[in-house]
Amino acid sequence: MKRSVYALLLCTITFSSCETAHQILKDYGQTANGGLTNADIVSGLKEALSVGAQQSSNQLSALDGFFKNAAIKILLPAEAQKVEKTLRDVGLGSLVDKAILSVNRAAEDAAKSAAPIFINAVKTMSIQDALGILKGGDFAATNYLKDKTTAQLTEAFRPVIEQSLSKVGATKYWSDVFTNYNRFATNKINPDLASFVTGKAMDGIFYQVSLEEQKIRKDPVARTTEILKKVFGSKQAQGS
């Protein structure tokens, strides 16, 4: 212990910047506190995010991952709610149902591409990022992924969704829905279906990632590896 302190003091003296020396002392205190090192924190946070991202992607990309999940199921956009009512009133409810099913299938297809994008973002995590996530709010990890991946996810999801919408006939159903609606309406509606579904698919996957984050933060049973137990069971993670 004395040798470590002497070495630290020697290194501190040789630095011309007092701010740099202060940071070293600060980092040393963190490393010595309860045996949880900065390397532990980074490793634990990377594993937590990787696990959460993979599980979220797997769950939502499965059949009915979106369609039978009431929290994230994609329905007609708000501006099209009157479309649904009008069509159901005139006996075209099955057409609306097919359109809703098809957009959820498209979101399920897109969710398959999320995990690699998330995991790539995790690889670039810095010590500062990890400390911020560990001591941040309940959704700090999810917000980190949102900040790092939203643009890339949008770019990746859009063509997959467009292809999927075409594959399952969604564009036809959507066209049929609005063609029929516009026969009865004075205000014609023609929303961008692919953009709408892309946004909803991203909302859904970040929602699922947030649930996975809560499991690891709040439930010791969800910490399935030693590094997760060590980091998320620490005083820093518990806010004490």
PDB file of C-alpha atoms in Angstrom:
ATOM      1  CA  MET A   1       0.000   0.000   0.000  1.00  0.00           C
ATOM      2  CA  LYS A   2       2.835   2.433   0.954  1.00  0.00           C
ATOM      3  CA  ARG A   3       4.659   1.628  -2.272  1.00  0.00           C
ATOM      4  CA  SER A   4       1.522   2.461  -4.288  1.00  0.00           C
ATOM      5  CA  VAL A   5       1.093   5.762  -2.467  1.00  0.00           C
ATOM      6  CA  TYR A   6       4.743   6.724  -2.993  1.00  0.00           C
ATOM      7  CA  ALA A   7       4.533   5.841  -6.657  1.00  0.00           C
ATOM      8  CA  LEU A   8       1.385   7.908  -6.984  1.00  0.00           C
ATOM      9  CA  LEU A   9       2.989  10.915  -5.309  1.00  0.00           C
ATOM     10  CA  LEU A  10       6.041  10.642  -7.539  1.00  0.00           C
ATOM     11  CA  CYS A  11       3.881  10.537 -10.654  1.00  0.00           C
ATOM     12  CA  THR A  12       1.894  13.494  -9.359  1.00  0.00           C
ATOM     13  CA  ILE A  13       5.013  15.613  -8.883  1.00  0.00           C
ATOM     14  CA  THR A  14       6.195  14.953 -12.435  1.00  0.00           C
ATOM     15  CA  PHE A  15       2.971  16.234 -13.986  1.00  0.00           C
ATOM     16  CA  SER A  16       3.069  19.910 -14.843  1.00  0.00           C
ATOM     17  CA  SER A  17      -0.701  20.194 -14.743  1.00  0.00           C
ATOM     18  CA  CYS A  18      -2.298  20.317 -11.287  1.00  0.00           C
ATOM     19  CA  GLU A  19      -5.571  19.390 -12.885  1.00  0.00           C
ATOM     20  CA  THR A  20      -4.061  16.192 -14.277  1.00  0.00           C
ATOM     21  CA  ALA A  21      -2.597  15.316 -10.893  1.00  0.00           C
ATOM     22  CA  HIS A  22      -5.946  15.913  -9.243  1.00  0.00           C
ATOM     23  CA  GLN A  23      -7.637  13.576 -11.714  1.00  0.00           C
ATOM     24  CA  ILE A  24      -5.117  10.837 -10.940  1.00  0.00           C
ATOM     25  CA  LEU A  25      -5.783  11.165  -7.227  1.00  0.00           C
ATOM     26  CA  LYS A  26      -9.510  11.107  -7.893  1.00  0.00           C
ATOM     27  CA  ASP A  27      -9.244   7.992 -10.038  1.00  0.00           C
ATOM     28  CA  TYR A  28      -7.048   6.321  -7.443  1.00  0.00           C
ATOM     29  CA  GLY A  29      -9.682   6.920  -4.784  1.00  0.00           C
ATOM     30  CA  GLN A  30     -12.369   5.401  -6.975  1.00  0.00           C
ATOM     31  CA  THR A  31     -10.225   2.386  -7.723  1.00  0.00           C
ATOM     32  CA  ALA A  32      -9.472   1.758  -4.072  1.00  0.00           C
ATOM     33  CA  ASN A  33     -13.086   2.165  -2.926  1.00  0.00           C
ATOM     34  CA  GLY A  34     -14.632  -1.214  -2.237  1.00  0.00           C
ATOM     35  CA  GLY A  35     -12.462  -2.995  -4.762  1.00  0.00           C
ATOM     36  CA  LEU A  36     -14.477  -1.710  -7.745  1.00  0.00           C
ATOM     37  CA  THR A  37     -12.042  -0.447 -10.385  1.00  0.00           C
ATOM     38  CA  ASN A  38     -12.759   1.717 -13.379  1.00  0.00           C
ATOM     39  CA  ALA A  39     -11.950  -1.300 -15.537  1.00  0.00           C
ATOM     40  CA  ASP A  40     -14.624  -3.258 -13.643  1.00  0.00           C
ATOM     41  CA  ILE A  41     -17.170  -0.511 -14.239  1.00  0.00           C
ATOM     42  CA  VAL A  42     -16.475  -0.301 -17.969  1.00  0.00           C
ATOM     43  CA  SER A  43     -16.530  -4.081 -18.326  1.00  0.00           C
ATOM     44  CA  GLY A  44     -19.751  -4.429 -16.353  1.00  0.00           C
ATOM     45  CA  LEU A  45     -21.555  -1.670 -18.222  1.00  0.00           C
ATOM     46  CA  LYS A  46     -20.456  -3.022 -21.602  1.00  0.00           C
ATOM     47  CA  GLU A  47     -21.721  -6.464 -20.673  1.00  0.00           C
ATOM     48  CA  ALA A  48     -25.016  -5.115 -19.339  1.00  0.00           C
ATOM     49  CA  LEU A  49     -25.662  -3.099 -22.480  1.00  0.00           C
ATOM     50  CA  SER A  50     -24.649  -5.954 -24.770  1.00  0.00           C
ATOM     51  CA  VAL A  51     -26.892  -8.422 -22.960  1.00  0.00           C
ATOM     52  CA  GLY A  52     -29.823  -6.002 -22.851  1.00  0.00           C
ATOM     53  CA  ALA A  53     -29.464  -5.075 -26.509  1.00  0.00           C
ATOM     54  CA  GLN A  54     -29.243  -8.677 -27.682  1.00  0.00           C
ATOM     55  CA  GLN A  55     -32.209  -9.815 -25.608  1.00  0.00           C
ATOM     56  CA  SER A  56     -34.307  -6.862 -26.753  1.00  0.00           C
ATOM     57  CA  SER A  57     -33.474  -7.500 -30.391  1.00  0.00           C
ATOM     58  CA  ASN A  58     -34.202 -11.222 -30.067  1.00  0.00           C
ATOM     59  CA  GLN A  59     -37.523 -10.653 -28.349  1.00  0.00           C
ATOM     60  CA  LEU A  60     -38.847  -7.988 -30.701  1.00  0.00           C
ATOM     61  CA  SER A  61     -37.644  -9.657 -33.907  1.00  0.00           C
ATOM     62  CA  ALA A  62     -39.523 -12.864 -33.051  1.00  0.00           C
ATOM     63  CA  LEU A  63     -42.937 -13.509 -34.567  1.00  0.00           C
ATOM     64  CA  ASP A  64     -45.468 -11.236 -32.814  1.00  0.00           C
ATOM     65  CA  GLY A  65     -42.650  -9.449 -30.955  1.00  0.00           C
ATOM     66  CA  PHE A  66     -44.405  -6.176 -31.750  1.00  0.00           C
ATOM     67  CA  PHE A  67     -47.862  -7.336 -32.774  1.00  0.00           C
ATOM     68  CA  LYS A  68     -48.743  -9.078 -29.500  1.00  0.00           C
ATOM     69  CA  ASN A  69     -46.953  -6.663 -27.181  1.00  0.00           C
ATOM     70  CA  ALA A  70     -49.610  -4.176 -26.096  1.00  0.00           C
ATOM     71  CA  ALA A  71     -47.002  -1.664 -24.905  1.00  0.00           C
ATOM     72  CA  ILE A  72     -45.379  -1.216 -28.321  1.00  0.00           C
ATOM     73  CA  LYS A  73     -47.831  -2.607 -30.883  1.00  0.00           C
ATOM     74  CA  ILE A  74     -47.955  -0.256 -33.857  1.00  0.00           C
ATOM     75  CA  LEU A  75     -51.419   1.101 -34.608  1.00  0.00           C
ATOM     76  CA  LEU A  76     -52.564   3.564 -37.224  1.00  0.00           C
ATOM     77  CA  PRO A  77     -51.046   7.031 -36.734  1.00  0.00           C
ATOM     78  CA  ALA A  78     -53.095   9.573 -34.814  1.00  0.00           C
ATOM     79  CA  GLU A  79     -54.032  11.488 -37.954  1.00  0.00           C
ATOM     80  CA  ALA A  80     -55.399   8.273 -39.434  1.00  0.00           C
ATOM     81  CA  GLN A  81     -57.601   7.192 -36.528  1.00  0.00           C
ATOM     82  CA  LYS A  82     -60.648   8.593 -38.278  1.00  0.00           C
ATOM     83  CA  VAL A  83     -59.670   6.502 -41.289  1.00  0.00           C
ATOM     84  CA  GLU A  84     -59.951   3.349 -39.212  1.00  0.00           C
ATOM     85  CA  LYS A  85     -63.327   4.313 -37.793  1.00  0.00           C
ATOM     86  CA  THR A  86     -64.728   5.223 -41.198  1.00  0.00           C
ATOM     87  CA  LEU A  87     -63.566   1.996 -42.811  1.00  0.00           C
ATOM     88  CA  ARG A  88     -64.828  -0.169 -39.964  1.00  0.00           C
ATOM     89  CA  ASP A  89     -68.172   1.635 -40.125  1.00  0.00           C
ATOM     90  CA  VAL A  90     -68.529   0.716 -43.803  1.00  0.00           C
ATOM     91  CA  GLY A  91     -67.556  -2.942 -43.291  1.00  0.00           C
ATOM     92  CA  LEU A  92     -63.864  -2.762 -44.216  1.00  0.00           C
ATOM     93  CA  GLY A  93     -62.457  -3.614 -40.785  1.00  0.00           C
ATOM     94  CA  SER A  94     -60.550  -6.646 -42.092  1.00  0.00           C
ATOM     95  CA  LEU A  95     -58.612  -4.384 -44.442  1.00  0.00           C
ATOM     96  CA  VAL A  96     -57.546  -2.203 -41.519  1.00  0.00           C
ATOM     97  CA  ASP A  97     -56.554  -5.293 -39.507  1.00  0.00           C
ATOM     98  CA  LYS A  98     -54.337  -6.505 -42.355  1.00  0.00           C
ATOM     99  CA  ALA A  99     -52.673  -3.105 -42.604  1.00  0.00           C
ATOM    100  CA  ILE A 100     -51.933  -3.032 -38.857  1.00  0.00           C
ATOM    101  CA  LEU A 101     -50.553  -6.591 -38.874  1.00  0.00           C
ATOM    102  CA  SER A 102     -48.302  -5.835 -41.824  1.00  0.00           C
ATOM    103  CA  VAL A 103     -46.658  -2.767 -40.262  1.00  0.00           C
ATOM    104  CA  ASN A 104     -45.924  -4.720 -37.080  1.00  0.00           C
ATOM    105  CA  ARG A 105     -44.344  -7.490 -39.133  1.00  0.00           C
ATOM    106  CA  ALA A 106     -42.135  -4.870 -40.769  1.00  0.00           C
ATOM    107  CA  ALA A 107     -41.012  -3.604 -37.347  1.00  0.00           C
ATOM    108  CA  GLU A 108     -40.210  -7.170 -36.289  1.00  0.00           C
ATOM    109  CA  ASP A 109     -38.021  -7.586 -39.373  1.00  0.00           C
ATOM    110  CA  ALA A 110     -36.167  -4.347 -38.653  1.00  0.00           C
ATOM    111  CA  ALA A 111     -35.486  -5.280 -35.010  1.00  0.00           C
ATOM    112  CA  LYS A 112     -33.091  -7.998 -36.201  1.00  0.00           C
ATOM    113  CA  SER A 113     -30.574  -5.373 -37.268  1.00  0.00           C
ATOM    114  CA  ALA A 114     -30.555  -3.476 -33.961  1.00  0.00           C
ATOM    115  CA  ALA A 115     -28.247  -5.657 -31.846  1.00  0.00           C
ATOM    116  CA  PRO A 116     -25.095  -5.296 -33.994  1.00  0.00           C
ATOM    117  CA  ILE A 117     -25.537  -1.517 -34.059  1.00  0.00           C
ATOM    118  CA  PHE A 118     -25.978  -1.372 -30.284  1.00  0.00           C
ATOM    119  CA  ILE A 119     -23.006  -3.641 -29.615  1.00  0.00           C
ATOM    120  CA  ASN A 120     -20.774  -1.573 -31.896  1.00  0.00           C
ATOM    121  CA  ALA A 121     -21.713   1.531 -29.893  1.00  0.00           C
ATOM    122  CA  VAL A 122     -20.927  -0.294 -26.656  1.00  0.00           C
ATOM    123  CA  LYS A 123     -17.382  -1.013 -27.861  1.00  0.00           C
ATOM    124  CA  THR A 124     -16.581   2.712 -27.956  1.00  0.00           C
ATOM    125  CA  MET A 125     -17.678   3.356 -24.366  1.00  0.00           C
ATOM    126  CA  SER A 126     -15.205   5.436 -22.374  1.00  0.00           C
ATOM    127  CA  ILE A 127     -14.557   5.453 -18.631  1.00  0.00           C
ATOM    128  CA  GLN A 128     -16.456   8.736 -18.390  1.00  0.00           C
ATOM    129  CA  ASP A 129     -19.422   7.218 -20.239  1.00  0.00           C
ATOM    130  CA  ALA A 130     -19.432   4.190 -17.935  1.00  0.00           C
ATOM    131  CA  LEU A 131     -19.240   6.234 -14.736  1.00  0.00           C
ATOM    132  CA  GLY A 132     -22.070   8.453 -15.967  1.00  0.00           C
ATOM    133  CA  ILE A 133     -24.253   5.438 -16.723  1.00  0.00           C
ATOM    134  CA  LEU A 134     -23.478   3.684 -13.447  1.00  0.00           C
ATOM    135  CA  LYS A 135     -24.310   6.714 -11.313  1.00  0.00           C
ATOM    136  CA  GLY A 136     -26.984   8.121 -13.627  1.00  0.00           C
ATOM    137  CA  GLY A 137     -30.717   7.692 -13.515  1.00  0.00           C
ATOM    138  CA  ASP A 138     -32.655   4.491 -14.018  1.00  0.00           C
ATOM    139  CA  PHE A 139     -32.525   4.896 -17.814  1.00  0.00           C
ATOM    140  CA  ALA A 140     -28.983   6.215 -18.208  1.00  0.00           C
ATOM    141  CA  ALA A 141     -27.832   3.198 -20.248  1.00  0.00           C
ATOM    142  CA  THR A 142     -30.836   3.388 -22.550  1.00  0.00           C
ATOM    143  CA  ASN A 143     -30.289   7.111 -23.055  1.00  0.00           C
ATOM    144  CA  TYR A 144     -26.633   6.446 -23.853  1.00  0.00           C
ATOM    145  CA  LEU A 145     -27.653   4.027 -26.602  1.00  0.00           C
ATOM    146  CA  LYS A 146     -30.254   6.476 -27.925  1.00  0.00           C
ATOM    147  CA  ASP A 147     -27.629   9.185 -28.183  1.00  0.00           C
ATOM    148  CA  LYS A 148     -25.083   6.934 -29.870  1.00  0.00           C
ATOM    149  CA  THR A 149     -27.277   4.922 -32.233  1.00  0.00           C
ATOM    150  CA  THR A 150     -30.434   6.815 -33.249  1.00  0.00           C
ATOM    151  CA  ALA A 151     -29.038   8.117 -36.541  1.00  0.00           C
ATOM    152  CA  GLN A 152     -27.507   4.766 -37.480  1.00  0.00           C
ATOM    153  CA  LEU A 153     -30.631   2.818 -36.506  1.00  0.00           C
ATOM    154  CA  THR A 154     -32.801   5.104 -38.623  1.00  0.00           C
ATOM    155  CA  GLU A 155     -30.513   4.563 -41.588  1.00  0.00           C
ATOM    156  CA  ALA A 156     -30.500   0.795 -41.059  1.00  0.00           C
ATOM    157  CA  PHE A 157     -34.193   0.375 -40.240  1.00  0.00           C
ATOM    158  CA  ARG A 158     -35.678   2.400 -43.088  1.00  0.00           C
ATOM    159  CA  PRO A 159     -34.663   0.148 -46.044  1.00  0.00           C
ATOM    160  CA  VAL A 160     -35.441  -3.021 -44.068  1.00  0.00           C
ATOM    161  CA  ILE A 161     -38.890  -1.705 -43.238  1.00  0.00           C
ATOM    162  CA  GLU A 162     -39.527  -0.571 -46.788  1.00  0.00           C
ATOM    163  CA  GLN A 163     -38.567  -4.029 -48.066  1.00  0.00           C
ATOM    164  CA  SER A 164     -40.619  -5.764 -45.397  1.00  0.00           C
ATOM    165  CA  LEU A 165     -43.664  -3.589 -46.033  1.00  0.00           C
ATOM    166  CA  SER A 166     -43.458  -4.516 -49.681  1.00  0.00           C
ATOM    167  CA  LYS A 167     -42.884  -8.215 -48.890  1.00  0.00           C
ATOM    168  CA  VAL A 168     -45.943  -8.562 -46.682  1.00  0.00           C
ATOM    169  CA  GLY A 169     -48.089  -6.386 -48.912  1.00  0.00           C
ATOM    170  CA  ALA A 170     -48.304  -3.515 -46.442  1.00  0.00           C
ATOM    171  CA  THR A 171     -47.934  -0.862 -49.098  1.00  0.00           C
ATOM    172  CA  LYS A 172     -50.851  -2.430 -50.946  1.00  0.00           C
ATOM    173  CA  TYR A 173     -52.964  -2.658 -47.791  1.00  0.00           C
ATOM    174  CA  TRP A 174     -52.045   0.895 -46.851  1.00  0.00           C
ATOM    175  CA  SER A 175     -52.844   2.102 -50.341  1.00  0.00           C
ATOM    176  CA  ASP A 176     -56.137   0.218 -50.227  1.00  0.00           C
ATOM    177  CA  VAL A 177     -56.978   1.718 -46.842  1.00  0.00           C
ATOM    178  CA  PHE A 178     -56.451   5.282 -47.962  1.00  0.00           C
ATOM    179  CA  THR A 179     -57.904   4.771 -51.413  1.00  0.00           C
ATOM    180  CA  ASN A 180     -61.113   3.533 -49.810  1.00  0.00           C
ATOM    181  CA  TYR A 181     -61.067   6.216 -47.123  1.00  0.00           C
ATOM    182  CA  ASN A 182     -60.477   8.987 -49.610  1.00  0.00           C
ATOM    183  CA  ARG A 183     -63.642   7.933 -51.421  1.00  0.00           C
ATOM    184  CA  PHE A 184     -65.627   9.166 -48.416  1.00  0.00           C
ATOM    185  CA  ALA A 185     -63.415  12.023 -47.216  1.00  0.00           C
ATOM    186  CA  THR A 186     -62.957  15.575 -48.381  1.00  0.00           C
ATOM    187  CA  ASN A 187     -59.531  15.873 -46.704  1.00  0.00           C
ATOM    188  CA  LYS A 188     -57.278  13.321 -48.374  1.00  0.00           C
ATOM    189  CA  ILE A 189     -54.633  11.547 -46.263  1.00  0.00           C
ATOM    190  CA  ASN A 190     -51.371  10.171 -47.624  1.00  0.00           C
ATOM    191  CA  PRO A 191     -48.830   9.695 -44.788  1.00  0.00           C
ATOM    192  CA  ASP A 192     -45.324   8.330 -45.296  1.00  0.00           C
ATOM    193  CA  LEU A 193     -45.839   4.773 -44.105  1.00  0.00           C
ATOM    194  CA  ALA A 194     -42.162   3.712 -44.006  1.00  0.00           C
ATOM    195  CA  SER A 195     -41.136   6.766 -41.968  1.00  0.00           C
ATOM    196  CA  PHE A 196     -43.986   6.239 -39.518  1.00  0.00           C
ATOM    197  CA  VAL A 197     -43.171   2.556 -38.978  1.00  0.00           C
ATOM    198  CA  THR A 198     -39.438   3.276 -38.655  1.00  0.00           C
ATOM    199  CA  GLY A 199     -40.065   5.751 -35.856  1.00  0.00           C
ATOM    200  CA  LYS A 200     -42.424   3.398 -34.042  1.00  0.00           C
ATOM    201  CA  ALA A 201     -40.018   0.473 -34.410  1.00  0.00           C
ATOM    202  CA  MET A 202     -37.234   2.500 -32.815  1.00  0.00           C
ATOM    203  CA  ASP A 203     -39.526   3.626 -29.995  1.00  0.00           C
ATOM    204  CA  GLY A 204     -40.372  -0.011 -29.368  1.00  0.00           C
ATOM    205  CA  ILE A 205     -36.830  -1.302 -29.243  1.00  0.00           C
ATOM    206  CA  PHE A 206     -35.627   1.476 -26.919  1.00  0.00           C
ATOM    207  CA  TYR A 207     -38.610   0.754 -24.687  1.00  0.00           C
ATOM    208  CA  GLN A 208     -37.564  -2.886 -24.524  1.00  0.00           C
ATOM    209  CA  VAL A 209     -33.927  -1.959 -23.848  1.00  0.00           C
ATOM    210  CA  SER A 210     -35.112   0.205 -20.940  1.00  0.00           C
ATOM    211  CA  LEU A 211     -36.940  -2.790 -19.459  1.00  0.00           C
ATOM    212  CA  GLU A 212     -33.787  -4.898 -19.712  1.00  0.00           C
ATOM    213  CA  GLU A 213     -31.801  -2.129 -18.043  1.00  0.00           C
ATOM    214  CA  GLN A 214     -34.263  -2.028 -15.153  1.00  0.00           C
ATOM    215  CA  LYS A 215     -33.963  -5.769 -14.645  1.00  0.00           C
ATOM    216  CA  ILE A 216     -30.195  -5.569 -14.232  1.00  0.00           C
ATOM    217  CA  ARG A 217     -30.329  -2.462 -12.054  1.00  0.00           C
ATOM    218  CA  LYS A 218     -33.140  -3.604  -9.770  1.00  0.00           C
ATOM    219  CA  ASP A 219     -33.196  -7.405  -9.782  1.00  0.00           C
ATOM    220  CA  PRO A 220     -30.113  -9.288  -8.505  1.00  0.00           C
ATOM    221  CA  VAL A 221     -31.383 -12.440 -10.241  1.00  0.00           C
ATOM    222  CA  ALA A 222     -30.942 -10.714 -13.623  1.00  0.00           C
ATOM    223  CA  ARG A 223     -27.218 -10.231 -12.934  1.00  0.00           C
ATOM    224  CA  THR A 224     -26.172 -13.515 -14.470  1.00  0.00           C
ATOM    225  CA  THR A 225     -22.384 -13.057 -14.459  1.00  0.00           C
ATOM    226  CA  GLU A 226     -19.837 -12.210 -11.770  1.00  0.00           C
ATOM    227  CA  ILE A 227     -18.964  -8.839 -13.304  1.00  0.00           C
ATOM    228  CA  LEU A 228     -22.630  -7.815 -13.420  1.00  0.00           C
ATOM    229  CA  LYS A 229     -23.071  -8.843  -9.778  1.00  0.00           C
ATOM    230  CA  LYS A 230     -19.936  -6.953  -8.764  1.00  0.00           C
ATOM    231  CA  VAL A 231     -20.716  -3.728 -10.593  1.00  0.00           C
ATOM    232  CA  PHE A 232     -24.491  -3.455 -10.128  1.00  0.00           C
ATOM    233  CA  GLY A 233     -24.357  -4.682  -6.556  1.00  0.00           C
ATOM    234  CA  SER A 234     -21.806  -1.988  -5.671  1.00  0.00           C
ATOM    235  CA  LYS A 235     -22.454   1.087  -3.563  1.00  0.00           C
ATOM    236  CA  GLN A 236     -21.868   3.283  -6.607  1.00  0.00           C
ATOM    237  CA  ALA A 237     -24.614   1.548  -8.560  1.00  0.00           C
ATOM    238  CA  GLN A 238     -26.986   1.660  -5.606  1.00  0.00           C
ATOM    239  CA  GLY A 239     -26.370   5.374  -5.154  1.00  0.00           C
ATOM    240  CA  SER A 240     -24.820   5.085  -1.714  1.00  0.00           C
TER     241      SER A 240
END
